[in-house]
Amino acid sequence: MTNLTELDLSFNSLTGEIPPEIGNLTNLQILDLKENQLTGEIPPEIGNLTNLLYLRLSWNWLTGETPPEIWTLINLTYFNLHSNFYLTGEIPSEIGNLNNLNELSLNDNALTGAIPEDICDLTLDFTDLIYFNISNNQLCPSYPECVDGYEGDQDISN
């Protein structure tokens, strides 16, 4: 399976954790695990998938922080982690490395902290982004100017 370029296991009611061996599929360009019942943390080995263009892990029960290795996947054009509800941590400044993104969806998680100014490096005024959603987290104001008006509802009670 080392030559595999696309792995779409969405809508399969898969349970358990994403195995770290996923990082051995270094030719993957598309990884879609949407709408399963996957739990646990995102394995840092996903960072080995340097050819990845499309990463969708939405609508699972993933927990913990997004591993820093994700933010090194500079070829990503589509990045969707929405609706895991228990993904925590901050959006790191390294998000600015993903400047090939056309779509970014981090909404409906438990992300906290400030939105880094580096998010503005994704595109100039988001005109190249087809879809951008970071709403329904716990991201604190003040927001970078490029995001102001795009941040959506945030639970800032804490």
PDB file of N, CA and C in Angstrom, residues 15-71:
ATOM      1  N   THR A  15     -14.390   2.797  14.443  1.00  0.00           N
ATOM      2  CA  THR A  15     -14.181   3.142  15.843  1.00  0.00           C
ATOM      3  C   THR A  15     -12.704   2.981  16.185  1.00  0.00           C
ATOM      4  N   GLY A  16     -12.334   3.468  17.364  1.00  0.00           N
ATOM      5  CA  GLY A  16     -10.958   3.352  17.813  1.00  0.00           C
ATOM      6  C   GLY A  16     -10.145   4.560  17.389  1.00  0.00           C
ATOM      7  N   GLU A  17      -8.849   4.443  17.539  1.00  0.00           N
ATOM      8  CA  GLU A  17      -7.938   5.535  17.238  1.00  0.00           C
ATOM      9  C   GLU A  17      -7.390   5.417  15.821  1.00  0.00           C
ATOM     10  N   ILE A  18      -6.961   6.543  15.286  1.00  0.00           N
ATOM     11  CA  ILE A  18      -6.264   6.531  13.999  1.00  0.00           C
ATOM     12  C   ILE A  18      -4.898   5.914  14.270  1.00  0.00           C
ATOM     13  N   PRO A  19      -4.561   4.824  13.603  1.00  0.00           N
ATOM     14  CA  PRO A  19      -3.285   4.168  13.907  1.00  0.00           C
ATOM     15  C   PRO A  19      -2.089   5.009  13.450  1.00  0.00           C
ATOM     16  N   PRO A  20      -1.018   5.010  14.244  1.00  0.00           N
ATOM     17  CA  PRO A  20       0.166   5.778  13.849  1.00  0.00           C
ATOM     18  C   PRO A  20       0.774   5.295  12.537  1.00  0.00           C
ATOM     19  N   GLU A  21       0.494   4.062  12.157  1.00  0.00           N
ATOM     20  CA  GLU A  21       1.011   3.520  10.899  1.00  0.00           C
ATOM     21  C   GLU A  21       0.495   4.274   9.683  1.00  0.00           C
ATOM     22  N   ILE A  22      -0.528   5.120   9.884  1.00  0.00           N
ATOM     23  CA  ILE A  22      -1.012   5.949   8.779  1.00  0.00           C
ATOM     24  C   ILE A  22       0.133   6.763   8.190  1.00  0.00           C
ATOM     25  N   GLY A  23       1.108   7.088   9.018  1.00  0.00           N
ATOM     26  CA  GLY A  23       2.256   7.866   8.582  1.00  0.00           C
ATOM     27  C   GLY A  23       3.166   7.146   7.613  1.00  0.00           C
ATOM     28  N   ASN A  24       2.967   5.827   7.459  1.00  0.00           N
ATOM     29  CA  ASN A  24       3.768   5.056   6.505  1.00  0.00           C
ATOM     30  C   ASN A  24       3.273   5.207   5.067  1.00  0.00           C
ATOM     31  N   LEU A  25       2.087   5.769   4.897  1.00  0.00           N
ATOM     32  CA  LEU A  25       1.501   5.924   3.557  1.00  0.00           C
ATOM     33  C   LEU A  25       1.951   7.257   2.963  1.00  0.00           C
ATOM     34  N   THR A  26       3.240   7.379   2.756  1.00  0.00           N
ATOM     35  CA  THR A  26       3.854   8.662   2.425  1.00  0.00           C
ATOM     36  C   THR A  26       3.485   9.209   1.048  1.00  0.00           C
ATOM     37  N   ASN A  27       2.850   8.420   0.208  1.00  0.00           N
ATOM     38  CA  ASN A  27       2.416   8.920  -1.093  1.00  0.00           C
ATOM     39  C   ASN A  27       0.977   9.424  -1.081  1.00  0.00           C
ATOM     40  N   LEU A  28       0.329   9.356   0.074  1.00  0.00           N
ATOM     41  CA  LEU A  28      -1.059   9.817   0.156  1.00  0.00           C
ATOM     42  C   LEU A  28      -1.158  11.283  -0.236  1.00  0.00           C
ATOM     43  N   GLN A  29      -2.144  11.562  -1.058  1.00  0.00           N
ATOM     44  CA  GLN A  29      -2.501  12.939  -1.390  1.00  0.00           C
ATOM     45  C   GLN A  29      -3.841  13.309  -0.783  1.00  0.00           C
ATOM     46  N   ILE A  30      -4.681  12.296  -0.564  1.00  0.00           N
ATOM     47  CA  ILE A  30      -6.018  12.507  -0.004  1.00  0.00           C
ATOM     48  C   ILE A  30      -6.214  11.538   1.158  1.00  0.00           C
ATOM     49  N   LEU A  31      -6.582  12.088   2.312  1.00  0.00           N
ATOM     50  CA  LEU A  31      -6.946  11.287   3.480  1.00  0.00           C
ATOM     51  C   LEU A  31      -8.274  11.815   3.995  1.00  0.00           C
ATOM     52  N   ASP A  32      -9.304  11.002   3.858  1.00  0.00           N
ATOM     53  CA  ASP A  32     -10.652  11.409   4.261  1.00  0.00           C
ATOM     54  C   ASP A  32     -11.210  10.365   5.228  1.00  0.00           C
ATOM     55  N   LEU A  33     -11.333  10.762   6.487  1.00  0.00           N
ATOM     56  CA  LEU A  33     -11.880   9.892   7.525  1.00  0.00           C
ATOM     57  C   LEU A  33     -13.135  10.510   8.144  1.00  0.00           C
ATOM     58  N   LYS A  34     -13.808  11.341   7.396  1.00  0.00           N
ATOM     59  CA  LYS A  34     -14.989  12.065   7.873  1.00  0.00           C
ATOM     60  C   LYS A  34     -16.097  11.126   8.338  1.00  0.00           C
ATOM     61  N   GLU A  35     -16.816  11.577   9.345  1.00  0.00           N
ATOM     62  CA  GLU A  35     -18.030  10.943   9.860  1.00  0.00           C
ATOM     63  C   GLU A  35     -17.846   9.463  10.170  1.00  0.00           C
ATOM     64  N   ASN A  36     -16.951   9.234  11.104  1.00  0.00           N
ATOM     65  CA  ASN A  36     -16.787   7.933  11.712  1.00  0.00           C
ATOM     66  C   ASN A  36     -16.967   8.129  13.208  1.00  0.00           C
ATOM     67  N   GLN A  37     -16.460   7.234  13.986  1.00  0.00           N
ATOM     68  CA  GLN A  37     -16.513   7.366  15.442  1.00  0.00           C
ATOM     69  C   GLN A  37     -15.108   7.223  16.008  1.00  0.00           C
ATOM     70  N   LEU A  38     -14.163   7.839  15.322  1.00  0.00           N
ATOM     71  CA  LEU A  38     -12.764   7.753  15.713  1.00  0.00           C
ATOM     72  C   LEU A  38     -12.526   8.569  16.980  1.00  0.00           C
ATOM     73  N   THR A  39     -11.707   8.023  17.874  1.00  0.00           N
ATOM     74  CA  THR A  39     -11.430   8.656  19.154  1.00  0.00           C
ATOM     75  C   THR A  39      -9.927   8.827  19.333  1.00  0.00           C
ATOM     76  N   GLY A  40      -9.562   9.444  20.435  1.00  0.00           N
ATOM     77  CA  GLY A  40      -8.148   9.625  20.742  1.00  0.00           C
ATOM     78  C   GLY A  40      -7.569  10.817  20.033  1.00  0.00           C
ATOM     79  N   GLU A  41      -6.269  10.946  20.143  1.00  0.00           N
ATOM     80  CA  GLU A  41      -5.569  12.077  19.555  1.00  0.00           C
ATOM     81  C   GLU A  41      -5.193  11.802  18.102  1.00  0.00           C
ATOM     82  N   ILE A  42      -5.021  12.866  17.362  1.00  0.00           N
ATOM     83  CA  ILE A  42      -4.528  12.750  15.988  1.00  0.00           C
ATOM     84  C   ILE A  42      -3.067  12.331  16.082  1.00  0.00           C
ATOM     85  N   PRO A  43      -2.691  11.232  15.433  1.00  0.00           N
ATOM     86  CA  PRO A  43      -1.299  10.783  15.559  1.00  0.00           C
ATOM     87  C   PRO A  43      -0.331  11.756  14.876  1.00  0.00           C
ATOM     88  N   PRO A  44       0.769  12.073  15.541  1.00  0.00           N
ATOM     89  CA  PRO A  44       1.737  12.994  14.938  1.00  0.00           C
ATOM     90  C   PRO A  44       2.337  12.453  13.647  1.00  0.00           C
ATOM     91  N   GLU A  45       2.245  11.152  13.448  1.00  0.00           N
ATOM     92  CA  GLU A  45       2.787  10.534  12.231  1.00  0.00           C
ATOM     93  C   GLU A  45       2.102  11.039  10.970  1.00  0.00           C
ATOM     94  N   ILE A  46       0.930  11.673  11.105  1.00  0.00           N
ATOM     95  CA  ILE A  46       0.291  12.275   9.931  1.00  0.00           C
ATOM     96  C   ILE A  46       1.233  13.303   9.310  1.00  0.00           C
ATOM     97  N   GLY A  47       2.117  13.864  10.113  1.00  0.00           N
ATOM     98  CA  GLY A  47       3.095  14.817   9.601  1.00  0.00           C
ATOM     99  C   GLY A  47       4.064  14.219   8.601  1.00  0.00           C
ATOM    100  N   ASN A  48       4.141  12.875   8.532  1.00  0.00           N
ATOM    101  CA  ASN A  48       4.989  12.211   7.537  1.00  0.00           C
ATOM    102  C   ASN A  48       4.382  12.265   6.136  1.00  0.00           C
ATOM    103  N   LEU A  49       3.110  12.650   6.045  1.00  0.00           N
ATOM    104  CA  LEU A  49       2.395  12.620   4.772  1.00  0.00           C
ATOM    105  C   LEU A  49       2.619  13.933   4.016  1.00  0.00           C
ATOM    106  N   THR A  50       3.844  14.167   3.625  1.00  0.00           N
ATOM    107  CA  THR A  50       4.233  15.453   3.042  1.00  0.00           C
ATOM    108  C   THR A  50       3.632  15.708   1.661  1.00  0.00           C
ATOM    109  N   ASN A  51       3.075  14.689   1.025  1.00  0.00           N
ATOM    110  CA  ASN A  51       2.417  14.873  -0.272  1.00  0.00           C
ATOM    111  C   ASN A  51       0.926  15.161  -0.126  1.00  0.00           C
ATOM    112  N   LEU A  52       0.451  15.216   1.111  1.00  0.00           N
ATOM    113  CA  LEU A  52      -0.974  15.367   1.370  1.00  0.00           C
ATOM    114  C   LEU A  52      -1.481  16.714   0.884  1.00  0.00           C
ATOM    115  N   LEU A  53      -2.562  16.662   0.096  1.00  0.00           N
ATOM    116  CA  LEU A  53      -3.236  17.858  -0.393  1.00  0.00           C
ATOM    117  C   LEU A  53      -4.562  18.076   0.327  1.00  0.00           C
ATOM    118  N   TYR A  54      -5.185  16.978   0.750  1.00  0.00           N
ATOM    119  CA  TYR A  54      -6.552  16.999   1.259  1.00  0.00           C
ATOM    120  C   TYR A  54      -6.588  16.194   2.549  1.00  0.00           C
ATOM    121  N   LEU A  55      -6.961  16.837   3.647  1.00  0.00           N
ATOM    122  CA  LEU A  55      -7.052  16.168   4.945  1.00  0.00           C
ATOM    123  C   LEU A  55      -8.391  16.510   5.580  1.00  0.00           C
ATOM    124  N   ARG A  56      -9.240  15.499   5.732  1.00  0.00           N
ATOM    125  CA  ARG A  56     -10.550  15.707   6.354  1.00  0.00           C
ATOM    126  C   ARG A  56     -10.744  14.670   7.456  1.00  0.00           C
ATOM    127  N   LEU A  57     -10.816  15.182   8.692  1.00  0.00           N
ATOM    128  CA  LEU A  57     -11.017  14.340   9.871  1.00  0.00           C
ATOM    129  C   LEU A  57     -12.262  14.775  10.643  1.00  0.00           C
ATOM    130  N   SER A  58     -13.159  15.478   9.994  1.00  0.00           N
ATOM    131  CA  SER A  58     -14.322  16.055  10.660  1.00  0.00           C
ATOM    132  C   SER A  58     -15.337  15.008  11.092  1.00  0.00           C
ATOM    133  N   TRP A  59     -16.187  15.437  12.030  1.00  0.00           N
ATOM    134  CA  TRP A  59     -17.282  14.632  12.552  1.00  0.00           C
ATOM    135  C   TRP A  59     -16.817  13.298  13.121  1.00  0.00           C
ATOM    136  N   ASN A  60     -15.831  13.369  13.991  1.00  0.00           N
ATOM    137  CA  ASN A  60     -15.380  12.223  14.763  1.00  0.00           C
ATOM    138  C   ASN A  60     -15.391  12.639  16.228  1.00  0.00           C
ATOM    139  N   TRP A  61     -14.727  11.894  17.073  1.00  0.00           N
ATOM    140  CA  TRP A  61     -14.639  12.202  18.503  1.00  0.00           C
ATOM    141  C   TRP A  61     -13.175  12.364  18.905  1.00  0.00           C
ATOM    142  N   LEU A  62     -12.401  12.983  18.039  1.00  0.00           N
ATOM    143  CA  LEU A  62     -10.975  13.171  18.301  1.00  0.00           C
ATOM    144  C   LEU A  62     -10.775  14.150  19.455  1.00  0.00           C
ATOM    145  N   THR A  63      -9.722  13.916  20.226  1.00  0.00           N
ATOM    146  CA  THR A  63      -9.471  14.715  21.424  1.00  0.00           C
ATOM    147  C   THR A  63      -8.038  15.226  21.425  1.00  0.00           C
ATOM    148  N   GLY A  64      -7.747  16.069  22.406  1.00  0.00           N
ATOM    149  CA  GLY A  64      -6.392  16.561  22.580  1.00  0.00           C
ATOM    150  C   GLY A  64      -6.068  17.667  21.601  1.00  0.00           C
ATOM    151  N   GLU A  65      -4.810  18.033  21.584  1.00  0.00           N
ATOM    152  CA  GLU A  65      -4.353  19.102  20.715  1.00  0.00           C
ATOM    153  C   GLU A  65      -3.965  18.559  19.346  1.00  0.00           C
ATOM    154  N   THR A  66      -4.092  19.408  18.356  1.00  0.00           N
ATOM    155  CA  THR A  66      -3.629  19.052  17.020  1.00  0.00           C
ATOM    156  C   THR A  66      -2.114  18.974  17.071  1.00  0.00           C
ATOM    157  N   PRO A  67      -1.533  17.857  16.635  1.00  0.00           N
ATOM    158  CA  PRO A  67      -0.075  17.729  16.743  1.00  0.00           C
ATOM    159  C   PRO A  67       0.638  18.771  15.886  1.00  0.00           C
ATOM    160  N   PRO A  68       1.765  19.281  16.377  1.00  0.00           N
ATOM    161  CA  PRO A  68       2.484  20.319  15.625  1.00  0.00           C
ATOM    162  C   PRO A  68       2.913  19.862  14.236  1.00  0.00           C
ATOM    163  N   GLU A  69       3.047  18.577  14.032  1.00  0.00           N
ATOM    164  CA  GLU A  69       3.463  18.046  12.727  1.00  0.00           C
ATOM    165  C   GLU A  69       2.450  18.376  11.632  1.00  0.00           C
ATOM    166  N   ILE A  70       1.180  18.541  11.994  1.00  0.00           N
ATOM    167  CA  ILE A  70       0.141  18.897  11.016  1.00  0.00           C
ATOM    168  C   ILE A  70       0.493  20.216  10.329  1.00  0.00           C
ATOM    169  N   TRP A  71       1.042  21.137  11.090  1.00  0.00           N
ATOM    170  CA  TRP A  71       1.286  22.485  10.580  1.00  0.00           C
ATOM    171  C   TRP A  71       2.503  22.538   9.659  1.00  0.00           C
TER     172      TRP A  71
END
